[in-house]
């Protein structure tokens, strides 16, 4: 018998969904609708909420939305998690997002559909190496992008996301504070150009945004003269220079809605189109090109790690309560200071 038929008719006097599912390792939810129904029931039983990033599969974003969870950029994901009373958070994104949730919410159980979802920025900024870099500049404050490990956050004076990075560096620059910025060199150089702050940059980049190519983008812009160009600041400098709006994922969605242009050329992971199109159904969305000189792929504007989240591993995680994010308590306490500083700074903007 299909276990989901049971699920639909369960009431308080019947066994819980989780007991039914645990009695058999086979979760035979076949259709998307069955899977979403099952996730909804499991979330209620476990007192859990889903927090998903815009780059995850639209099905994952949809289930987060309709179950009272959250779909947003990395700052809003962190804020949402910190404001929840639920006992458990399921973070559908990449590992640093799960760790940020744990850093801010030690009392909650933080699970992820997979623990293998990494981020090239995090991977290319190991804490011991960053420490050596910092030792060269003892008179500087260390500001790290949220796309870093808990160990790196624990070393930092400040954590920041792309949505408030320019504002934070402006604030520090006004106080004549000199900065070490890690890990994203493109975001770092964009902020440095915008603020004129004294910044030493770590050398890492996002493998997804690195692929956007200015020469092909220029060609596309000539073919679509009426289009606005929206660019995430993890993109290379010559791509950023062609943008009408540069911003975090949430800021790009807002710009798509607010700008008068009907067409938008978008230089960020194309899964953002799900929410962008919902926010502005009348707009025509065009992927910025990733093919051209120096490109390693064609139209690969897609984060392979974010794509590892799906309805099946969400169900499995909810049933088995596996893939729990654990952060050493000493590291967590230190990382809390720099991460919570970001949350407080954002409150005052
Ligand atoms: P946002 O904070 O803009 O969502 O960026 C996170 C990220 O990883 C972009 O690649
Ligand atoms: Fe990291 Fe880039 Fe993926 Fe964002 S898109 S999670 S920066 S690899």
CSV table of C-alpha atoms and ligand atoms in Angstrom, one decimal:
chain,number,residue,atom,x,y,z
A,1,UNK,CA,0.0,0.0,0.0
A,2,UNK,CA,1.2,3.5,-0.8
A,3,UNK,CA,2.4,5.0,2.6
A,4,UNK,CA,1.3,8.4,1.4
A,5,UNK,CA,-2.3,7.3,1.2
A,6,UNK,CA,-1.9,6.7,4.9
A,7,UNK,CA,-0.4,10.1,5.4
A,8,UNK,CA,-3.3,11.9,3.9
A,9,UNK,CA,-5.9,10.4,6.3
A,10,UNK,CA,-3.8,10.5,9.5
A,11,UNK,CA,-5.5,12.2,12.4
A,12,UNK,CA,-4.4,12.6,16.0
A,13,UNK,CA,-5.5,9.1,16.9
A,14,UNK,CA,-3.5,7.5,14.1
A,15,UNK,CA,0.2,6.9,14.1
A,16,UNK,CA,2.4,9.9,13.2
A,17,UNK,CA,3.7,10.2,9.7
A,18,UNK,CA,7.2,9.8,11.0
A,19,UNK,CA,6.3,6.4,12.6
A,20,UNK,CA,4.8,5.2,9.5
A,21,UNK,CA,7.8,6.2,7.4
A,22,UNK,CA,10.3,4.9,9.9
A,23,UNK,CA,8.7,1.5,9.8
A,24,UNK,CA,9.8,1.3,6.2
A,25,UNK,CA,12.9,2.9,4.7
A,26,UNK,CA,11.0,3.4,1.5
A,27,UNK,CA,9.5,6.9,1.1
A,28,UNK,CA,7.3,6.2,-1.8
A,29,UNK,CA,6.1,9.8,-2.5
A,30,UNK,CA,6.2,9.7,-6.2
A,31,UNK,CA,4.7,13.0,-7.4
A,32,UNK,CA,5.8,16.5,-6.5
A,33,UNK,CA,2.5,17.1,-4.9
A,34,UNK,CA,2.9,13.9,-2.7
A,35,UNK,CA,6.4,15.0,-1.7
A,36,UNK,CA,5.3,18.5,-0.8
A,37,UNK,CA,2.3,17.1,1.3
A,38,UNK,CA,4.7,14.8,3.1
A,39,UNK,CA,7.2,17.5,3.8
A,40,UNK,CA,4.4,19.7,5.1
A,41,UNK,CA,3.3,17.1,7.6
A,42,UNK,CA,6.8,16.2,8.7
A,43,UNK,CA,7.7,19.9,9.3
A,44,UNK,CA,4.6,20.2,11.6
A,45,UNK,CA,5.4,17.0,13.5
A,46,UNK,CA,9.0,18.0,14.0
A,47,UNK,CA,8.3,21.7,14.7
A,48,UNK,CA,10.7,22.6,11.9
A,49,UNK,CA,11.0,25.3,9.3
A,50,UNK,CA,12.8,25.3,5.9
A,51,UNK,CA,15.2,28.2,5.1
A,52,UNK,CA,16.2,28.0,1.4
A,53,UNK,CA,18.4,30.1,-0.9
A,54,UNK,CA,17.2,31.5,-4.2
A,55,UNK,CA,19.7,29.3,-6.0
A,56,UNK,CA,18.1,26.0,-4.9
A,57,UNK,CA,15.7,24.1,-7.2
A,58,UNK,CA,12.3,25.9,-7.6
A,59,UNK,CA,10.5,22.9,-6.0
A,60,UNK,CA,12.6,23.4,-2.8
A,61,UNK,CA,11.9,27.2,-2.9
A,62,UNK,CA,8.2,26.4,-3.4
A,63,UNK,CA,7.9,24.0,-0.4
A,64,UNK,CA,9.8,26.5,1.8
A,65,UNK,CA,7.4,29.2,0.8
A,66,UNK,CA,4.1,27.3,1.2
A,67,UNK,CA,5.1,25.8,4.6
A,68,UNK,CA,5.8,29.2,6.2
A,69,UNK,CA,9.6,29.0,5.8
A,70,UNK,CA,11.8,31.4,4.0
A,71,UNK,CA,13.5,31.9,0.6
A,72,UNK,CA,16.0,34.7,0.5
A,73,UNK,CA,19.6,35.9,0.3
A,74,UNK,CA,22.2,34.9,2.9
A,75,UNK,CA,21.6,37.8,5.2
A,76,UNK,CA,17.8,37.3,5.3
A,77,UNK,CA,18.3,33.6,5.8
A,78,UNK,CA,20.4,34.3,8.9
A,79,UNK,CA,17.9,36.8,10.2
A,80,UNK,CA,14.9,34.6,9.6
A,81,UNK,CA,16.5,31.6,11.4
A,82,UNK,CA,17.4,33.8,14.4
A,83,UNK,CA,13.7,35.0,14.7
A,84,UNK,CA,12.1,31.5,14.7
A,85,UNK,CA,10.7,29.8,17.8
A,86,UNK,CA,10.7,26.4,16.0
A,87,UNK,CA,13.0,23.7,17.5
A,88,UNK,CA,14.5,22.7,14.1
A,89,UNK,CA,15.7,24.5,11.0
A,90,UNK,CA,16.3,22.8,7.7
A,91,UNK,CA,18.7,24.9,5.7
A,92,UNK,CA,18.6,24.2,2.0
A,93,UNK,CA,21.6,25.9,0.6
A,94,UNK,CA,25.3,25.4,1.1
A,95,UNK,CA,27.3,24.4,4.2
A,96,UNK,CA,28.2,27.9,5.4
A,97,UNK,CA,24.5,28.8,5.5
A,98,UNK,CA,23.8,25.8,7.8
A,99,UNK,CA,26.8,26.8,10.0
A,100,UNK,CA,25.6,30.4,10.2
A,101,UNK,CA,22.2,29.2,11.4
A,102,UNK,CA,24.0,27.0,14.1
A,103,UNK,CA,26.3,29.9,15.1
A,104,UNK,CA,23.2,32.1,15.7
A,105,UNK,CA,20.9,29.4,17.1
A,106,UNK,CA,22.9,27.0,19.2
A,107,UNK,CA,19.7,25.7,21.0
A,108,UNK,CA,18.1,24.6,17.7
A,109,UNK,CA,18.8,21.5,15.7
A,110,UNK,CA,20.1,22.5,12.3
A,111,UNK,CA,19.8,20.0,9.5
A,112,UNK,CA,20.7,20.2,5.8
A,113,UNK,CA,19.4,18.0,3.0
A,114,UNK,CA,23.1,17.3,2.2
A,115,UNK,CA,26.3,18.1,4.0
A,116,UNK,CA,28.2,17.9,0.7
A,117,UNK,CA,27.0,21.2,-0.6
A,118,UNK,CA,30.2,23.4,-0.4
A,119,UNK,CA,31.1,26.8,-1.7
A,120,UNK,CA,34.3,27.6,-3.7
A,121,UNK,CA,34.9,30.7,-1.6
A,122,UNK,CA,34.7,28.8,1.7
A,123,UNK,CA,36.9,25.9,0.2
A,124,UNK,CA,39.5,28.4,-0.9
A,125,UNK,CA,39.9,30.2,2.4
A,126,UNK,CA,41.2,27.7,5.0
A,127,UNK,CA,41.5,29.3,8.5
A,128,UNK,CA,45.2,28.5,9.0
A,129,UNK,CA,46.1,30.2,5.7
A,130,UNK,CA,44.0,33.2,6.4
A,131,UNK,CA,45.6,33.5,9.8
A,132,UNK,CA,49.1,33.6,8.2
A,133,UNK,CA,47.8,36.4,5.8
A,134,UNK,CA,46.4,38.3,8.7
A,135,UNK,CA,49.6,38.1,10.7
A,136,UNK,CA,51.3,40.2,8.0
A,137,UNK,CA,48.8,43.1,8.7
A,138,UNK,CA,48.4,43.3,12.5
A,139,UNK,CA,47.0,46.9,12.3
A,140,UNK,CA,44.0,45.8,10.2
A,141,UNK,CA,40.5,44.5,11.1
A,142,UNK,CA,39.5,41.3,9.4
A,143,UNK,CA,36.1,41.5,7.6
A,144,UNK,CA,35.0,38.2,6.1
A,145,UNK,CA,32.2,37.4,3.7
A,146,UNK,CA,29.5,35.1,5.1
A,147,UNK,CA,30.6,32.5,2.5
A,148,UNK,CA,33.2,31.1,5.0
A,149,UNK,CA,33.6,28.4,7.6
A,150,UNK,CA,32.7,28.8,11.2
A,151,UNK,CA,36.5,28.7,12.0
A,152,UNK,CA,37.1,31.7,9.7
A,153,UNK,CA,34.2,33.6,11.2
A,154,UNK,CA,35.6,32.9,14.6
A,155,UNK,CA,38.8,34.7,13.6
A,156,UNK,CA,37.1,37.7,12.1
A,157,UNK,CA,36.2,41.1,13.5
A,158,UNK,CA,33.2,41.3,11.2
A,159,UNK,CA,31.1,39.0,9.1
A,160,UNK,CA,29.2,40.5,6.2
A,161,UNK,CA,27.0,39.5,3.2
A,162,UNK,CA,26.9,41.1,-0.2
A,163,UNK,CA,23.7,43.0,0.6
A,164,UNK,CA,25.4,45.3,3.3
A,165,UNK,CA,29.1,44.9,2.4
A,166,UNK,CA,29.5,48.4,0.9
A,167,UNK,CA,27.7,50.0,3.8
A,168,UNK,CA,29.8,48.2,6.4
A,169,UNK,CA,33.1,49.1,4.8
A,170,UNK,CA,31.9,52.7,4.4
A,171,UNK,CA,31.2,52.7,8.1
A,172,UNK,CA,34.7,51.3,9.0
A,173,UNK,CA,36.4,53.6,6.5
A,174,UNK,CA,34.8,56.6,8.1
A,175,UNK,CA,36.5,55.5,11.3
A,176,UNK,CA,39.9,55.2,9.5
A,177,UNK,CA,39.9,51.5,10.1
A,178,UNK,CA,42.1,49.6,7.6
A,179,UNK,CA,40.8,46.3,6.4
A,180,UNK,CA,41.7,42.7,5.4
A,181,UNK,CA,38.9,41.4,3.2
A,182,UNK,CA,38.4,37.7,2.5
A,183,UNK,CA,37.7,35.6,0.6
A,184,UNK,CA,36.0,37.0,-2.6
A,185,UNK,CA,38.4,39.1,-4.6
A,186,UNK,CA,35.8,40.4,-7.0
A,187,UNK,CA,33.4,41.5,-4.3
A,188,UNK,CA,36.4,42.9,-2.4
A,189,UNK,CA,37.6,44.9,-5.4
A,190,UNK,CA,34.1,46.2,-6.1
A,191,UNK,CA,33.8,47.4,-2.5
A,192,UNK,CA,37.2,48.9,-2.6
A,193,UNK,CA,36.4,50.9,-5.8
A,194,UNK,CA,33.1,52.1,-4.3
A,195,UNK,CA,34.4,53.2,-0.9
A,196,UNK,CA,38.1,54.0,-1.5
A,197,UNK,CA,38.8,52.1,1.7
A,198,UNK,CA,42.2,50.7,2.5
A,199,UNK,CA,41.7,47.0,1.9
A,200,UNK,CA,44.0,44.0,1.4
A,201,UNK,CA,42.2,41.3,-0.5
A,202,UNK,CA,42.3,37.6,-0.2
A,203,UNK,CA,42.5,35.8,-3.6
A,204,UNK,CA,39.5,33.5,-4.1
A,205,UNK,CA,36.4,33.6,-6.3
A,206,UNK,CA,33.0,32.0,-6.9
A,207,UNK,CA,33.3,29.4,-9.7
A,208,UNK,CA,29.8,30.3,-10.8
A,209,UNK,CA,30.0,34.1,-11.2
A,210,UNK,CA,33.6,33.9,-12.4
A,211,UNK,CA,32.2,32.4,-15.6
A,212,UNK,CA,30.3,35.5,-16.7
A,213,UNK,CA,32.1,37.0,-19.7
A,214,UNK,CA,32.1,40.8,-20.4
A,215,UNK,CA,32.7,40.4,-24.2
A,216,UNK,CA,29.7,38.1,-24.7
A,217,UNK,CA,27.6,40.2,-22.4
A,218,UNK,CA,28.4,43.3,-24.4
A,219,UNK,CA,27.3,41.5,-27.6
A,220,UNK,CA,24.0,40.5,-25.8
A,221,UNK,CA,23.5,44.0,-24.6
A,222,UNK,CA,23.8,45.3,-28.2
A,223,UNK,CA,21.2,42.8,-29.3
A,224,UNK,CA,18.9,43.9,-26.4
A,225,UNK,CA,19.4,47.6,-26.1
A,226,UNK,CA,16.3,48.1,-24.0
A,227,UNK,CA,17.4,45.5,-21.4
A,228,UNK,CA,18.6,46.4,-17.9
A,229,UNK,CA,21.7,44.5,-16.7
A,230,UNK,CA,21.6,43.1,-13.2
A,231,UNK,CA,24.9,41.7,-11.8
A,232,UNK,CA,25.8,40.0,-8.5
A,233,UNK,CA,29.1,41.5,-7.2
A,234,UNK,CA,30.8,38.1,-7.1
A,235,UNK,CA,31.2,38.6,-10.9
A,236,UNK,CA,34.4,39.8,-12.5
A,237,UNK,CA,35.1,43.6,-12.5
A,238,UNK,CA,34.6,44.0,-16.3
A,239,UNK,CA,31.1,42.4,-15.9
A,240,UNK,CA,30.2,44.6,-12.9
A,241,UNK,CA,31.2,47.6,-15.0
A,242,UNK,CA,28.5,46.8,-17.5
A,243,UNK,CA,25.8,46.6,-14.8
A,244,UNK,CA,22.8,48.9,-14.3
A,245,UNK,CA,22.3,47.4,-10.8
A,246,UNK,CA,24.9,45.5,-8.7
A,247,UNK,CA,23.5,43.8,-5.6
A,248,UNK,CA,22.8,40.7,-3.5
A,249,UNK,CA,20.3,38.2,-4.8
A,250,UNK,CA,17.4,40.0,-2.9
A,251,UNK,CA,18.5,43.3,-4.2
A,252,UNK,CA,18.6,42.0,-7.8
A,253,UNK,CA,15.0,40.7,-7.5
A,254,UNK,CA,13.9,44.1,-6.1
A,255,UNK,CA,15.6,45.8,-9.0
A,256,UNK,CA,13.9,43.6,-11.6
A,257,UNK,CA,10.6,44.5,-10.1
A,258,UNK,CA,11.3,48.3,-9.7
A,259,UNK,CA,13.1,49.1,-12.9
A,260,UNK,CA,11.0,50.3,-15.8
A,261,UNK,CA,12.7,48.0,-18.4
A,262,UNK,CA,10.7,45.1,-19.6
A,263,UNK,CA,13.8,43.0,-20.3
A,264,UNK,CA,16.5,42.0,-17.8
A,265,UNK,CA,19.8,40.4,-18.4
A,266,UNK,CA,20.8,38.7,-15.2
A,267,UNK,CA,24.3,37.7,-14.2
A,268,UNK,CA,23.8,35.3,-11.3
A,269,UNK,CA,22.7,31.7,-10.8
A,270,UNK,CA,19.7,31.2,-13.1
A,271,UNK,CA,17.6,29.5,-10.3
A,272,UNK,CA,16.9,33.0,-9.1
A,273,UNK,CA,14.5,33.3,-12.1
A,274,UNK,CA,11.9,31.4,-10.1
A,275,UNK,CA,11.5,34.2,-7.6
A,276,UNK,CA,12.3,37.0,-10.0
A,277,UNK,CA,9.6,35.9,-12.3
A,278,UNK,CA,7.1,35.6,-9.4
A,279,UNK,CA,8.0,39.1,-8.3
A,280,UNK,CA,7.7,40.6,-11.8
A,281,UNK,CA,5.7,38.2,-14.0
A,282,UNK,CA,5.6,40.7,-16.9
A,283,UNK,CA,9.4,40.9,-17.3
A,284,UNK,CA,11.5,39.0,-19.8
A,285,UNK,CA,14.5,37.4,-18.1
A,286,UNK,CA,17.6,36.7,-20.0
A,287,UNK,CA,20.6,34.7,-18.7
A,288,UNK,CA,23.9,36.6,-18.9
A,289,UNK,CA,26.3,34.7,-21.1
A,290,UNK,CA,29.0,32.4,-19.6
A,291,UNK,CA,30.4,31.4,-23.0
A,292,UNK,CA,33.2,33.3,-24.7
A,293,UNK,CA,37.0,33.9,-24.4
A,294,UNK,CA,38.4,32.0,-21.4
A,295,UNK,CA,35.1,30.2,-20.6
A,296,UNK,CA,35.1,26.6,-19.4
A,297,UNK,CA,31.5,26.0,-20.2
A,298,UNK,CA,28.5,27.4,-22.0
A,299,UNK,CA,25.6,28.8,-20.0
A,300,UNK,CA,26.9,27.3,-16.7
A,301,UNK,CA,25.5,30.0,-14.5
A,302,UNK,CA,24.5,27.5,-12.0
A,303,UNK,CA,25.9,26.6,-8.6
A,304,UNK,CA,26.5,22.8,-8.5
A,305,UNK,CA,26.4,22.7,-4.7
A,306,UNK,CA,23.1,24.6,-4.4
A,307,UNK,CA,21.7,22.2,-7.0
A,308,UNK,CA,22.3,19.2,-4.6
A,309,UNK,CA,19.2,20.2,-2.5
A,310,UNK,CA,16.0,18.5,-3.7
A,311,UNK,CA,12.6,17.3,-2.3
A,312,UNK,CA,13.9,13.7,-1.9
A,313,UNK,CA,16.9,14.6,0.3
A,314,UNK,CA,14.7,17.1,2.2
A,315,UNK,CA,12.3,14.2,3.0
A,316,UNK,CA,15.1,11.9,4.0
A,317,UNK,CA,16.7,14.5,6.3
A,318,UNK,CA,13.4,15.3,8.0
A,319,UNK,CA,12.6,11.6,8.5
A,320,UNK,CA,16.1,10.5,9.6
A,321,UNK,CA,17.2,13.8,11.3
A,322,UNK,CA,20.6,13.2,9.7
A,323,UNK,CA,23.0,15.7,8.2
A,324,UNK,CA,23.1,17.7,11.4
A,325,UNK,CA,25.3,20.8,11.5
A,326,UNK,CA,27.7,20.7,14.5
A,327,UNK,CA,30.0,23.5,15.4
A,328,UNK,CA,32.6,23.2,18.2
A,329,UNK,CA,31.2,25.4,21.0
A,330,UNK,CA,34.4,27.4,21.5
A,331,UNK,CA,34.5,28.3,17.8
A,332,UNK,CA,30.8,28.9,17.8
A,333,UNK,CA,31.0,31.4,20.6
A,334,UNK,CA,33.7,33.4,18.9
A,335,UNK,CA,31.9,33.2,15.5
A,336,UNK,CA,28.7,34.4,17.2
A,337,UNK,CA,30.4,37.7,18.1
A,338,UNK,CA,31.4,38.6,14.5
A,339,UNK,CA,28.2,37.2,12.9
A,340,UNK,CA,25.9,38.8,15.4
A,341,UNK,CA,27.7,42.1,14.8
A,342,UNK,CA,26.5,41.8,11.2
A,343,UNK,CA,22.9,41.2,12.3
A,344,UNK,CA,23.1,44.3,14.6
A,345,UNK,CA,24.7,46.4,12.0
A,346,UNK,CA,21.9,45.5,9.5
A,347,UNK,CA,19.2,46.4,12.1
A,348,UNK,CA,20.5,50.0,12.2
A,349,UNK,CA,20.5,50.5,8.4
B,1,LIG,P1,23.5,36.5,-1.6
B,1,LIG,O1,23.7,36.8,-0.1
B,1,LIG,O2,23.4,37.7,-2.5
B,1,LIG,O3,22.3,35.6,-1.7
B,1,LIG,O4,24.7,35.6,-2.1
B,1,LIG,C1,25.1,34.4,-1.6
B,1,LIG,C2,25.8,33.6,-2.6
B,1,LIG,O5,26.4,32.6,-2.3
B,1,LIG,C3,25.9,34.1,-4.0
B,1,LIG,O6,26.7,33.3,-4.8
B,2,LIG,FE1,29.5,29.8,-3.4
B,2,LIG,FE2,29.3,30.7,-5.8
B,2,LIG,FE3,27.8,28.7,-5.1
B,2,LIG,FE4,27.4,31.2,-4.1
B,2,LIG,S1,27.1,30.5,-6.2
B,2,LIG,S2,27.4,29.2,-3.0
B,2,LIG,S3,29.5,31.9,-3.9
B,2,LIG,S4,30.0,28.7,-5.2
